[in-house]
Short mmCIF file of C-alpha atoms in Angstrom, two decimals:
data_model
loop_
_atom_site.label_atom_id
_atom_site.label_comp_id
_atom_site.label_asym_id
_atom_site.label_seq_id
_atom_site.Cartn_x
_atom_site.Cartn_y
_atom_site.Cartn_z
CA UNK A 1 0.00 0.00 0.00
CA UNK A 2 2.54 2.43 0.99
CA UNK A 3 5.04 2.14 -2.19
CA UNK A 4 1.67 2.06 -4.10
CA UNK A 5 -0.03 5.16 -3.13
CA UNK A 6 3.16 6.93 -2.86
CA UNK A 7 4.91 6.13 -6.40
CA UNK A 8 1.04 6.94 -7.94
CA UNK A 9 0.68 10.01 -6.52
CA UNK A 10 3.94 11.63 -6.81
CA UNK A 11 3.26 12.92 -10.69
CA UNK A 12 0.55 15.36 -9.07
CA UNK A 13 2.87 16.92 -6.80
CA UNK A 14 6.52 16.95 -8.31
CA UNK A 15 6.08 15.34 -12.00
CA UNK A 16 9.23 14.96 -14.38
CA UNK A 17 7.03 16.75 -17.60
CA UNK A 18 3.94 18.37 -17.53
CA UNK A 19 1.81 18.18 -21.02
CA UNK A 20 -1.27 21.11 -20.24
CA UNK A 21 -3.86 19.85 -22.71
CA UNK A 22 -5.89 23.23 -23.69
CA UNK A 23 -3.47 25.40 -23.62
CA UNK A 24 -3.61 28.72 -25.89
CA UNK A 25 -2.18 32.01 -26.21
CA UNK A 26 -5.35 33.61 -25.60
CA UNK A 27 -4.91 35.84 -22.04
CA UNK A 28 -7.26 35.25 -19.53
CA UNK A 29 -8.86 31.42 -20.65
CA UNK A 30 -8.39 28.46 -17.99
CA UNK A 31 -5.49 26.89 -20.25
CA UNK A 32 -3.59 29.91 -21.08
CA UNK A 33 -3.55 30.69 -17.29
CA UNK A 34 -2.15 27.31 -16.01
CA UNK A 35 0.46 27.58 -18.68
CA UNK A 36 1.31 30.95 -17.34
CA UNK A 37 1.36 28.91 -13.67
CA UNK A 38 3.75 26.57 -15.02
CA UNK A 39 6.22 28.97 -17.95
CA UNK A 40 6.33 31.46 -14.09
CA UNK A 41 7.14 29.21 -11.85
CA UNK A 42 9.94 27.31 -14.25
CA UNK A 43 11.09 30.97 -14.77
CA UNK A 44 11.58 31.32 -10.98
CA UNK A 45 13.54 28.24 -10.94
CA UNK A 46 10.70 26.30 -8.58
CA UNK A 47 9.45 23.75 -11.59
CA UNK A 48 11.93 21.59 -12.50
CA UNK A 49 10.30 19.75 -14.85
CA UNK A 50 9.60 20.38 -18.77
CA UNK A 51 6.00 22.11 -20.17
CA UNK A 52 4.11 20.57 -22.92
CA UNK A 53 1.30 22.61 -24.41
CA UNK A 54 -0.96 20.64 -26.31
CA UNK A 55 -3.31 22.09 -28.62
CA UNK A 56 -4.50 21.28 -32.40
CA UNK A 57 -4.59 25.15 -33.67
CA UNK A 58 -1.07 26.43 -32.55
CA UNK A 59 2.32 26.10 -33.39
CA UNK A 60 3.60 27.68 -30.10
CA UNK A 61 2.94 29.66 -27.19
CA UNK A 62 5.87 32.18 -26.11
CA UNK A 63 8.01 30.44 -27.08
CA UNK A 64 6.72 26.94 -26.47
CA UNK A 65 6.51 24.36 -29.14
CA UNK A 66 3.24 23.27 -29.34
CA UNK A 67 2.03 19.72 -29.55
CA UNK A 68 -1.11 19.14 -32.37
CA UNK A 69 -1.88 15.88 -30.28
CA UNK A 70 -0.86 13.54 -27.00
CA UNK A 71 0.06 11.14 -29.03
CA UNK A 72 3.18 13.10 -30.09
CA UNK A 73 4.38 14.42 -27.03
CA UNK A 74 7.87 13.14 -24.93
CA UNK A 75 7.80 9.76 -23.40
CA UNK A 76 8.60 11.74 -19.95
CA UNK A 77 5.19 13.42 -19.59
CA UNK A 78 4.17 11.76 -16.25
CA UNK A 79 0.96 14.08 -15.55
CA UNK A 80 -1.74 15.88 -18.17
CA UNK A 81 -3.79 18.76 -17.69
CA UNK A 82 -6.83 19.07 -19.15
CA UNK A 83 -8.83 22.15 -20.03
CA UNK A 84 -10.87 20.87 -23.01
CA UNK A 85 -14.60 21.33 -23.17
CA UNK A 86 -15.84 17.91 -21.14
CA UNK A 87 -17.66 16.23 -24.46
CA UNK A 88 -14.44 15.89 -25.67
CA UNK A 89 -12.28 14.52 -22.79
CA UNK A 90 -13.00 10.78 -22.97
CA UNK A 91 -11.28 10.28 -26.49
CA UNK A 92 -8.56 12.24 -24.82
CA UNK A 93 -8.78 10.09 -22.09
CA UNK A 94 -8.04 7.26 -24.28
CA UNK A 95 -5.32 8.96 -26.27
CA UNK A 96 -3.45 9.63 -22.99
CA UNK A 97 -3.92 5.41 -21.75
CA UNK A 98 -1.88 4.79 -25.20
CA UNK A 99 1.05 7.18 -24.69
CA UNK A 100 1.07 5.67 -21.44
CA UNK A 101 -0.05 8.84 -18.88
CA UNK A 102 -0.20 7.52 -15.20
CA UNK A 103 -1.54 10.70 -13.62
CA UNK A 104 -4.36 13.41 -15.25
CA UNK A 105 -5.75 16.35 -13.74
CA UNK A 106 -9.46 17.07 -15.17
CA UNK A 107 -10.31 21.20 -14.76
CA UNK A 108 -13.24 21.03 -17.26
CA UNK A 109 -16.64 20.90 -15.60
CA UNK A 110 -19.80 19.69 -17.38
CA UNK A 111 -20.24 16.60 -15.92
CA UNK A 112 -21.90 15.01 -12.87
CA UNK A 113 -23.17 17.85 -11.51
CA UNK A 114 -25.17 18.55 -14.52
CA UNK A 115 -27.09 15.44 -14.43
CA UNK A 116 -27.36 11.78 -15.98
CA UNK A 117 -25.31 12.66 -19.28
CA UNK A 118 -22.64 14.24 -17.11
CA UNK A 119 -22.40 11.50 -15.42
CA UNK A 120 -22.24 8.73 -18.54
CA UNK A 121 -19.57 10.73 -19.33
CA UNK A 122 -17.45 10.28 -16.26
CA UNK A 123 -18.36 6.67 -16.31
CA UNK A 124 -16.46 6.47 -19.75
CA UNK A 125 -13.53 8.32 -18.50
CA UNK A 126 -12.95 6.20 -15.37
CA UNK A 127 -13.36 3.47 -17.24
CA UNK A 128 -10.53 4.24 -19.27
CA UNK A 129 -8.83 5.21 -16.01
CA UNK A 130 -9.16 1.88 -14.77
CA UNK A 131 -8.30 -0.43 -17.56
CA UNK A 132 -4.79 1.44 -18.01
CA UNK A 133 -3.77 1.76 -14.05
CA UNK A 134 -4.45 5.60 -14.93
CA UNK A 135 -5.22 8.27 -11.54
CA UNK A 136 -7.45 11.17 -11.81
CA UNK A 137 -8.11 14.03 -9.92
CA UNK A 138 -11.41 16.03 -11.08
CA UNK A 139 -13.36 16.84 -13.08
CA UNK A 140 -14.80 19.70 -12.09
CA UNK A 141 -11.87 21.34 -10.17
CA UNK A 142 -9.07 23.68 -10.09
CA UNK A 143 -6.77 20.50 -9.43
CA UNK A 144 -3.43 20.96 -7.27
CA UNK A 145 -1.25 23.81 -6.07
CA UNK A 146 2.31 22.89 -4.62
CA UNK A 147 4.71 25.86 -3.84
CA UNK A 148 7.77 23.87 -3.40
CA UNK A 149 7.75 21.76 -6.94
CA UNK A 150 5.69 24.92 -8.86
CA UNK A 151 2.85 22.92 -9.57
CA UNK A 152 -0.10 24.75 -9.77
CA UNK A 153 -2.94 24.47 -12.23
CA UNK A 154 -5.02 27.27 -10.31
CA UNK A 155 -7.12 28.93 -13.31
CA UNK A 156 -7.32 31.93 -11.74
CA UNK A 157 -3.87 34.38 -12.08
CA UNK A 158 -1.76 35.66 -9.90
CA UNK A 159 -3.35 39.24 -10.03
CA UNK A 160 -6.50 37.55 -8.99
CA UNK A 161 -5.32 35.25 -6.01
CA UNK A 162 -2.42 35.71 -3.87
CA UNK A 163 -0.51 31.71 -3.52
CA UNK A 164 0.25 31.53 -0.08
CA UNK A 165 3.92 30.52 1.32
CA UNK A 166 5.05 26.89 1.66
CA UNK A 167 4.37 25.22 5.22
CA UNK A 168 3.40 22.02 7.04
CA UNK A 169 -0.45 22.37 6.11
CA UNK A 170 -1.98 19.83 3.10
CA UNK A 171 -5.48 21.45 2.30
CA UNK A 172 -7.82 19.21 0.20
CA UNK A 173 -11.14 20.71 -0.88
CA UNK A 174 -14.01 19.53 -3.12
CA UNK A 175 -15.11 22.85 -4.33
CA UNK A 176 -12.50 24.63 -6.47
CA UNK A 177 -14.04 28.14 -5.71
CA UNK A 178 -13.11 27.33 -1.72
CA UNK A 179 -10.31 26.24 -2.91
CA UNK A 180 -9.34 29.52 -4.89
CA UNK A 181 -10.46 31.32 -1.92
CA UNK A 182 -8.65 29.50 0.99
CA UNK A 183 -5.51 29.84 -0.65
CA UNK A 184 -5.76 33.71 -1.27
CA UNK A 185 -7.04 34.10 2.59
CA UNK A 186 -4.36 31.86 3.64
CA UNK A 187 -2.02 33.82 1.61
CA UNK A 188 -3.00 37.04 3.43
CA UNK A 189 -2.94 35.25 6.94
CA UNK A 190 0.76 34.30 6.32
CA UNK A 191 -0.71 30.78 6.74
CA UNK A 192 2.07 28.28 4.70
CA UNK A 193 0.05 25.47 2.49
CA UNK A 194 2.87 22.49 1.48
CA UNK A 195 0.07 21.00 -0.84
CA UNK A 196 -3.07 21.74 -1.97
CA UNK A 197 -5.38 19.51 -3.39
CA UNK A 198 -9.28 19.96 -5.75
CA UNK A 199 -10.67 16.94 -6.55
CA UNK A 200 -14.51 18.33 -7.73
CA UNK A 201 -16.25 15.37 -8.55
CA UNK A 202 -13.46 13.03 -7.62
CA UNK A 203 -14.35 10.01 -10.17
CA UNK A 204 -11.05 8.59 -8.73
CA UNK A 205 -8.97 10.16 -6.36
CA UNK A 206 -10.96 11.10 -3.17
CA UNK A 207 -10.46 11.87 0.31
CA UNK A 208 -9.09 8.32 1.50
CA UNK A 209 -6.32 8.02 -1.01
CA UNK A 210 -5.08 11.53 -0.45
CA UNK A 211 -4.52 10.50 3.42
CA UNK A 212 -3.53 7.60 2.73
CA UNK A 213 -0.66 9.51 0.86
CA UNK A 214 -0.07 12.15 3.07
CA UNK A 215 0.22 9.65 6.35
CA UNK A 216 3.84 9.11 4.26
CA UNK A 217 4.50 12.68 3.22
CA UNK A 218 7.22 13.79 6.17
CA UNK A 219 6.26 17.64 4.75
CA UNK A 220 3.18 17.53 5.80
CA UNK A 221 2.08 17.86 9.93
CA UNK A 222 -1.70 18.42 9.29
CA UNK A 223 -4.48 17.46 6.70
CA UNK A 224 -7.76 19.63 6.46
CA UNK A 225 -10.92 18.79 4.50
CA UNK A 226 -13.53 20.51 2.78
CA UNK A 227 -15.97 18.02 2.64
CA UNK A 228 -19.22 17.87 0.46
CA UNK A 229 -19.67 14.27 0.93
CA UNK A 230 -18.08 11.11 0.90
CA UNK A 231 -18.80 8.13 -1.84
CA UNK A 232 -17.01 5.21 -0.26
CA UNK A 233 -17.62 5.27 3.58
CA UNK A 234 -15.93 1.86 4.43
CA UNK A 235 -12.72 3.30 2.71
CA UNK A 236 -12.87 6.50 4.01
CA UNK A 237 -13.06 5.16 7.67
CA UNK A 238 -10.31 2.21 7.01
CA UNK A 239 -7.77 5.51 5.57
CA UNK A 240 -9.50 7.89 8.67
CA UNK A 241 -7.91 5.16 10.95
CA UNK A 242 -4.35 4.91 9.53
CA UNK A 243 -3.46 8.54 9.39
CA UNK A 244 -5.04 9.98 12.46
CA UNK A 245 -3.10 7.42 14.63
CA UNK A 246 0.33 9.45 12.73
CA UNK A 247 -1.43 12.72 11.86
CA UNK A 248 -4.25 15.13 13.40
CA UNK A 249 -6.87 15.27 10.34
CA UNK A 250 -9.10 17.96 10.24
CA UNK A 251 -12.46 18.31 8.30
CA UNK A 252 -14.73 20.83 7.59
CA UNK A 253 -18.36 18.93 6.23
CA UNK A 254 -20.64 21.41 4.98
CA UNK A 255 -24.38 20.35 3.62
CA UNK A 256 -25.23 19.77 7.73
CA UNK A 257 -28.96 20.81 6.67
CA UNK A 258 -31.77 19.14 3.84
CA UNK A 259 -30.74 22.98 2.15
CA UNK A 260 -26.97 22.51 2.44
CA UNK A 261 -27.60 18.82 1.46
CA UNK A 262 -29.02 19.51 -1.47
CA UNK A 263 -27.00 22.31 -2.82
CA UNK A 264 -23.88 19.96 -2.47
CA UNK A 265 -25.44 17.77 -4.31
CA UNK A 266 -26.25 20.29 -7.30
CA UNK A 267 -22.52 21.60 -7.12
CA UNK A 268 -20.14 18.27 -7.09
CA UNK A 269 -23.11 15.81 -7.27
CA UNK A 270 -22.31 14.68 -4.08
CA UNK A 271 -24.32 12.59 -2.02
CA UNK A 272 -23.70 14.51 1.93
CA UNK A 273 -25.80 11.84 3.70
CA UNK A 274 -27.67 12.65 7.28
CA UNK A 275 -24.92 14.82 9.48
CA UNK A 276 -25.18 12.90 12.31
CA UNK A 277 -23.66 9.95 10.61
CA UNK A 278 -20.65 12.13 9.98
CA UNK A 279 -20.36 13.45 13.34
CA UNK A 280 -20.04 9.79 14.42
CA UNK A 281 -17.57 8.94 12.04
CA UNK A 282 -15.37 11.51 12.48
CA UNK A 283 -15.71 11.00 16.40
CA UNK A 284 -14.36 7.17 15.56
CA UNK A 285 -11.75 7.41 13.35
CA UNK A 286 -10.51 10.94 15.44
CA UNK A 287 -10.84 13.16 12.89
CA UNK A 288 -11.31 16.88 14.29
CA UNK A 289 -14.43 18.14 13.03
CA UNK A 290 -14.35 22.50 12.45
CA UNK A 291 -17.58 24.45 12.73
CA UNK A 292 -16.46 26.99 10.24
CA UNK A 293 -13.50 27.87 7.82
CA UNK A 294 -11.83 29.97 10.55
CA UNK A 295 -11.90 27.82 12.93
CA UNK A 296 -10.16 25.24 10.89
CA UNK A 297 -7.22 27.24 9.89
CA UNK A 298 -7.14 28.18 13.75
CA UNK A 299 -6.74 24.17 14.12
CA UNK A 300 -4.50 23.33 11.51
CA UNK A 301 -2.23 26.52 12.74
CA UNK A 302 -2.00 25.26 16.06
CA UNK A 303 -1.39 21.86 15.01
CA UNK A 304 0.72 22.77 12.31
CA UNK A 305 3.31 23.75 14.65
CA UNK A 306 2.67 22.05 18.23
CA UNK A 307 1.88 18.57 16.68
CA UNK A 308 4.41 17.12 18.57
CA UNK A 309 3.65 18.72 21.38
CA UNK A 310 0.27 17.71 22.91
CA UNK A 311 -1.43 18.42 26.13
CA UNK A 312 -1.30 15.63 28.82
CA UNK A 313 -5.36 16.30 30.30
CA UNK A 314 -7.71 18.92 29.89
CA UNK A 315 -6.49 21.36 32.28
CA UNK A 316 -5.92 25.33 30.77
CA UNK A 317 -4.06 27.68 32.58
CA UNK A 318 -4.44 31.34 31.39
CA UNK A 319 -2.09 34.14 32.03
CA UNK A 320 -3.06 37.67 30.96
CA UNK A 321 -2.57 41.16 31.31
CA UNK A 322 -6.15 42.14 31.28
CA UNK A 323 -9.00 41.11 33.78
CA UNK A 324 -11.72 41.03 31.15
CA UNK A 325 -9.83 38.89 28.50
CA UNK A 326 -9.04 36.51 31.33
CA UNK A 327 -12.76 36.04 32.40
CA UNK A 328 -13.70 35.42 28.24
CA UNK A 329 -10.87 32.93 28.05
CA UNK A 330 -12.51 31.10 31.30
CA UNK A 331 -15.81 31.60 29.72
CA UNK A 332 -14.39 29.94 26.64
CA UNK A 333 -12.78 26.99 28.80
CA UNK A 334 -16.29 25.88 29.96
CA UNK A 335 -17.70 26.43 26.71
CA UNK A 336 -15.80 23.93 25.00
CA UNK A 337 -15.90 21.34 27.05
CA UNK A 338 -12.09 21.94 29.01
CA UNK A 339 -11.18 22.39 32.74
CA UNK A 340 -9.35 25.69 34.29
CA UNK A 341 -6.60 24.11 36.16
CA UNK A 342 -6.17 24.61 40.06
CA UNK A 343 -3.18 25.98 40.29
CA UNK A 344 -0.77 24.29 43.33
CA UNK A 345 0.13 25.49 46.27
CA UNK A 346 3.59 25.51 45.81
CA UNK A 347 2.97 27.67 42.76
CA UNK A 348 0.20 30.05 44.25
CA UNK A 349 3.44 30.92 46.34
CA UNK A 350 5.86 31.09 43.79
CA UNK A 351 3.77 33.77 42.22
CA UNK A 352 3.37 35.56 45.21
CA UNK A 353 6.63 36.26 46.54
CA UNK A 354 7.70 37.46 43.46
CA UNK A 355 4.34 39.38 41.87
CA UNK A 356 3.20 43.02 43.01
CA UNK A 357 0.44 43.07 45.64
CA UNK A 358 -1.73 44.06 43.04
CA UNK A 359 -1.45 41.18 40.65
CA UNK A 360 -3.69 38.80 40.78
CA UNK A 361 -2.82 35.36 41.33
CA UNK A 362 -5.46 32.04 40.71
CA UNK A 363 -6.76 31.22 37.22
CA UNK A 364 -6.61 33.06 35.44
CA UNK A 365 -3.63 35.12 36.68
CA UNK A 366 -3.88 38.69 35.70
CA UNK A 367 -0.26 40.43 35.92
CA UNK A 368 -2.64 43.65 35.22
CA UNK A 369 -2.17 46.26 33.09
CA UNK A 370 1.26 48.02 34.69
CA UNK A 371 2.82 44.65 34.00
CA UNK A 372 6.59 44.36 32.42
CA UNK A 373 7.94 40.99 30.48
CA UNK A 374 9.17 39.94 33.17
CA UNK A 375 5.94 39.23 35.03
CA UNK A 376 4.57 37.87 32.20
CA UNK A 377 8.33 34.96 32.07
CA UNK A 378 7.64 34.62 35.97
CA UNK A 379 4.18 33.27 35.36
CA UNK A 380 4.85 31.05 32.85
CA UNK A 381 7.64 29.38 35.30
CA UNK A 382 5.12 29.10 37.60
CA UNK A 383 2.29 27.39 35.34
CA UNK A 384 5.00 25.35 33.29
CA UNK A 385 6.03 23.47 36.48
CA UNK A 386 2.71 23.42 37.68
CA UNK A 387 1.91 19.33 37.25
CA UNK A 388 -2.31 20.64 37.78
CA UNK A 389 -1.79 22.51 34.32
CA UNK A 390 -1.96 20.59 31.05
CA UNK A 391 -1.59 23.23 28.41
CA UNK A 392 -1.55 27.41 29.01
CA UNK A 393 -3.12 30.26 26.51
CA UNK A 394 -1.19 33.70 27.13
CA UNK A 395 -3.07 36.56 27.04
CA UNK A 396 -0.53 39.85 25.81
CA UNK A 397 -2.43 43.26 25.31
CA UNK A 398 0.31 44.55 23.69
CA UNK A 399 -1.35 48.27 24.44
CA UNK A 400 -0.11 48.28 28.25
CA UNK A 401 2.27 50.84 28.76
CA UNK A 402 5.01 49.18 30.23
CA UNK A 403 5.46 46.02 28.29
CA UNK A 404 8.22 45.44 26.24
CA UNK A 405 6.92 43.94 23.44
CA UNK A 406 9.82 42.15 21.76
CA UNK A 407 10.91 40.86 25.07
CA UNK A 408 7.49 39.25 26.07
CA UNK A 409 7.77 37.90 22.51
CA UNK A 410 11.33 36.22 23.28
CA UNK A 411 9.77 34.83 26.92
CA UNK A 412 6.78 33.39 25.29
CA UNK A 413 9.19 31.83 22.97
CA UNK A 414 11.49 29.98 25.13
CA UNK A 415 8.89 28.59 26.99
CA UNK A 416 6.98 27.55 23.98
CA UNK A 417 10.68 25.62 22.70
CA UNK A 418 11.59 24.47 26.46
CA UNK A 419 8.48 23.33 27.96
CA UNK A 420 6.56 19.83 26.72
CA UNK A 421 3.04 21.98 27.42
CA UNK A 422 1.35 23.49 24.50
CA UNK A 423 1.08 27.40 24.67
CA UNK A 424 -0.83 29.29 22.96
CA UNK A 425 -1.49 32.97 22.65
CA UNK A 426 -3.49 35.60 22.56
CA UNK A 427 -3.51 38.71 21.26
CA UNK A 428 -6.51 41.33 20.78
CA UNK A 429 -5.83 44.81 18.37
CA UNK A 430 -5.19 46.50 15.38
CA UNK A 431 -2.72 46.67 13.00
CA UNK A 432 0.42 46.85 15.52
CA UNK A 433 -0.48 44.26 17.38
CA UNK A 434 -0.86 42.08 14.08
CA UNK A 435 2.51 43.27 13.94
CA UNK A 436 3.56 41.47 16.94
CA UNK A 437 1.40 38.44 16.66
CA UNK A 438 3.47 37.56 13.28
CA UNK A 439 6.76 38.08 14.78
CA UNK A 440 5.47 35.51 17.70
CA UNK A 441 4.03 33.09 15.20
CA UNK A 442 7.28 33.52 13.24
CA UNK A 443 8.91 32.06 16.33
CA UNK A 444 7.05 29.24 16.54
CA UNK A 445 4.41 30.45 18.92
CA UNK A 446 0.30 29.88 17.56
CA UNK A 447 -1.45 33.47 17.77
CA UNK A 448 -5.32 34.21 18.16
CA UNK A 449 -6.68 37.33 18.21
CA UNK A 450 -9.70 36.49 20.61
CA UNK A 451 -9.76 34.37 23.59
CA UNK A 452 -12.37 32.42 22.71
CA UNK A 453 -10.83 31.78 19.54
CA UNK A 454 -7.41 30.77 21.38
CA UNK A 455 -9.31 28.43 23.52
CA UNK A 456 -10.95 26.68 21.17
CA UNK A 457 -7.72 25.76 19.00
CA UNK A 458 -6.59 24.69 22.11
CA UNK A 459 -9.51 22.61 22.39
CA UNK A 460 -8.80 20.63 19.17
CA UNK A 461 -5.52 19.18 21.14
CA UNK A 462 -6.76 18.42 23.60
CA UNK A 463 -9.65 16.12 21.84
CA UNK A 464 -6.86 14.83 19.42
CA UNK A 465 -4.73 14.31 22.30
CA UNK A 466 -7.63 12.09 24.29
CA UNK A 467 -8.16 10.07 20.68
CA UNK A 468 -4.55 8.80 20.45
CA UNK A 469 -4.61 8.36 24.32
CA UNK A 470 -7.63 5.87 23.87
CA UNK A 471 -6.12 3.98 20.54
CA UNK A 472 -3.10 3.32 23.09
#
């Protein structure tokens, strides 16, 4: 299985020669825009592998040669693109099981969401598929976008969407559009996407076979889902199993209501199935299920970079520098289903002997609004060797006079790198304390800028944490 899925699935993400079947010269039409992906990102030195456009009418495309037909392209082409109108695909489908193509990408819609002759049509294309050992990924989607290798047959240009950074985050979606979208919010977030994957209608390639690869890809920490619905539920439960045990999966299901249900069903022809049945599912197999696109980034940022680092119970300390925050955070503790932690003895004193009179020690502890870095490093001591706390949110209001931001940065830091708890932070404001929440994310510290929003990413380790604890 593992040599399998792996040695399959590599042309999508890093493939010797591309051929980009559709392509034109015309600016601004899907196959003239994934060219442009491509011809860029070999520019920038990122793809390493060679471009073949393939299209009847041209002779070449900037300086391209283009190819009248597959059947005359290089033996090395290991993945197609196609961007051809969808009555036309299956012959190409065939063309490309002669020349011997192990891996195609289908952008065109016009199938299975439009009804019963959509449909016939992707039966004759994975039938093709099938008989020649052939993996497909579509139709109906905007396919895969991979910032290391410079794969990326996004149809929409760069002056359209922003690509976000490279980082430990795969993203698979079933809808291209919130695919598109994701990766230009993630982009402005500073959020880092190692692979993303669109699979539309997924004829072939679906949900289990992409974690089934990604339990084996050592770039990726965290897998999150948009999910529409799910064809094969014995398979997708078997692959659930296998990665979650290595990797926290994380899956946003829409179509939740008989509306939702049936719009999902008019847009990728899925079937979504009652929503209870996926709650259950995902309970089993320990996938993390998110309530909304936000908070699933907020769970695949924290996971993305304290995966190896999960919390021992259910027990939150919080530390902040402002009494209100503190209470929303404890709020937020209760409202997700957590514990505060009772803090010791032994480091109720600690805090005292060393805190003004007017700081507030307990949980939360509020080192209130005159506070300096240094409360804010003597408080973490205290909670980090605390054995009643499990995991500890930091509250910063970087507005307080006094603080010095970039040290309280560097303290929440070290403790972050020395201590086996999870810390997260938090930090409420405007545009300088965005500032400041980069620069802490940058050094490997998770940033929120609610409480209730740090709390609940905190949350999702916990429940991940309790999963792997049970499968023990």
């Amino acid at each position: 299985m593992t040599d399998r899925i792996v040695e399959e699935m590599k042309p999508f993400f890093d493939p010797r020669a591309v051929a980009i079947i559709g392509a034109t010269d015309k600016k601004g039409k899907v196959g003239n825009v994934i060219f442009e992906n491509f011809k860029t990102n070999k520019e920038r030195g990122i793809f390493r592998g060679n471009i073949y456009p393939v299209n009847p009418k041209l002779d070449e495309i900037e300086g391209y040669r283009v190819y009248k037909t597959v059947k005359e392209l290089p033996d090395d082409t290991d993945l197609a693109v196609i961007s051809i109108p969808a009555k036309f695909v299956p012959a190409t489908m065939k063309d490309i099981a002669e020349k011997g193509i192990k891996a195609v990408i289908i952008i065109t819609g016009g199938f299975g969401e439009l009804g019963e002759e959509g449909k016939k049509l992707e039966r004759e294309i994975y039938e093709v598929a099938k008989a020649n050992g052939i993996r497909v990924i579509g139709p109906n989607c905007v396919g895969v976008y991979v910032p290391d290798t410079g794969v990326d047959t996004v149809f929409l240009p760069e002056d359209k969407m922003d690509r976000p950074k490279s980082g430990p985050i795969a993203f698979v979606s079933q809808s291209g559009a919130f695919a598109a979208a994701m990766l230009d919010w993630a982009a402005m977030a500073e959020i880092g996407i190692g692979k993303m994957v669109s699979y539309g209608n997924k004829i072939d390639v679906d949900d289990a076979d992409l974690m089934d690869y990604f339990v084996h890809d050592d770039e990726i920490n965290v897998v999150t889902f948009y999910i529409e619905g799910v064809k094969d539920g014995r398979k997708f439960i078997e692959s659930a199993k296998r990665i979650t045990r290595v990797k926290p999966v994380i899956a946003l299901k829409s179509g939740r209501t008989e509306y939702g249900a049936k719009a999902a069903s008019s847009h990728t022809g899925s079937l979504a199935g009652q929503d209870t049945i996926y709650d259950a599912v995902f309970k089993q197999t320990g996938i993390i299920r998110a309530e909304d696109f936000e908070h699933m980034f907020d769970l695949a940022k924290a996971f993305a970079e304290l995966k190896y680092k999960l919390p021992k119970g259910d027990r939150i300390g919080i530390i902040t520098d402002g009494g209100g925050a503190g209470v929303m955070a404890s709020d937020a503790v209760a409202k997700f289903g957590l514990r505060m932690a009772e803090l010791s003895e032994e480091t109720r004193e600690f805090l005292k002997e060393r805190f003004p009179p007017h700081a507030v020690v307990g949980n939360p502890t509020d080192v209130v609004g005159d506070t300096d870095a240094e409360r804010y490093r003597i408080a973490l001591e205290g909670f980090v060797n605390d054995p009643n706390v499990d995991a500890i949110v930091v509250i910063v209001l970087f507005q307080v006079p006094l603080l010095e931001e970039e040290k309280v940065i560097d303290i929440l830091a070290e403790y972050q790198r020395k201590s086996d708890k999870p810390i997260i932070a938090v930090a409420m404001g405007g545009r300088k304390t965005g500032r400041y929440a980069r620069m802490l994310e940058e050094k490997g510290v998770p940033v929120y800028p609610t409480p209730e929003r740090g709390v609940r990413a905190m949350a999702g380790l916990v429940r991940y944490a309790e999963y792997l604890r049970r499968k023990d």
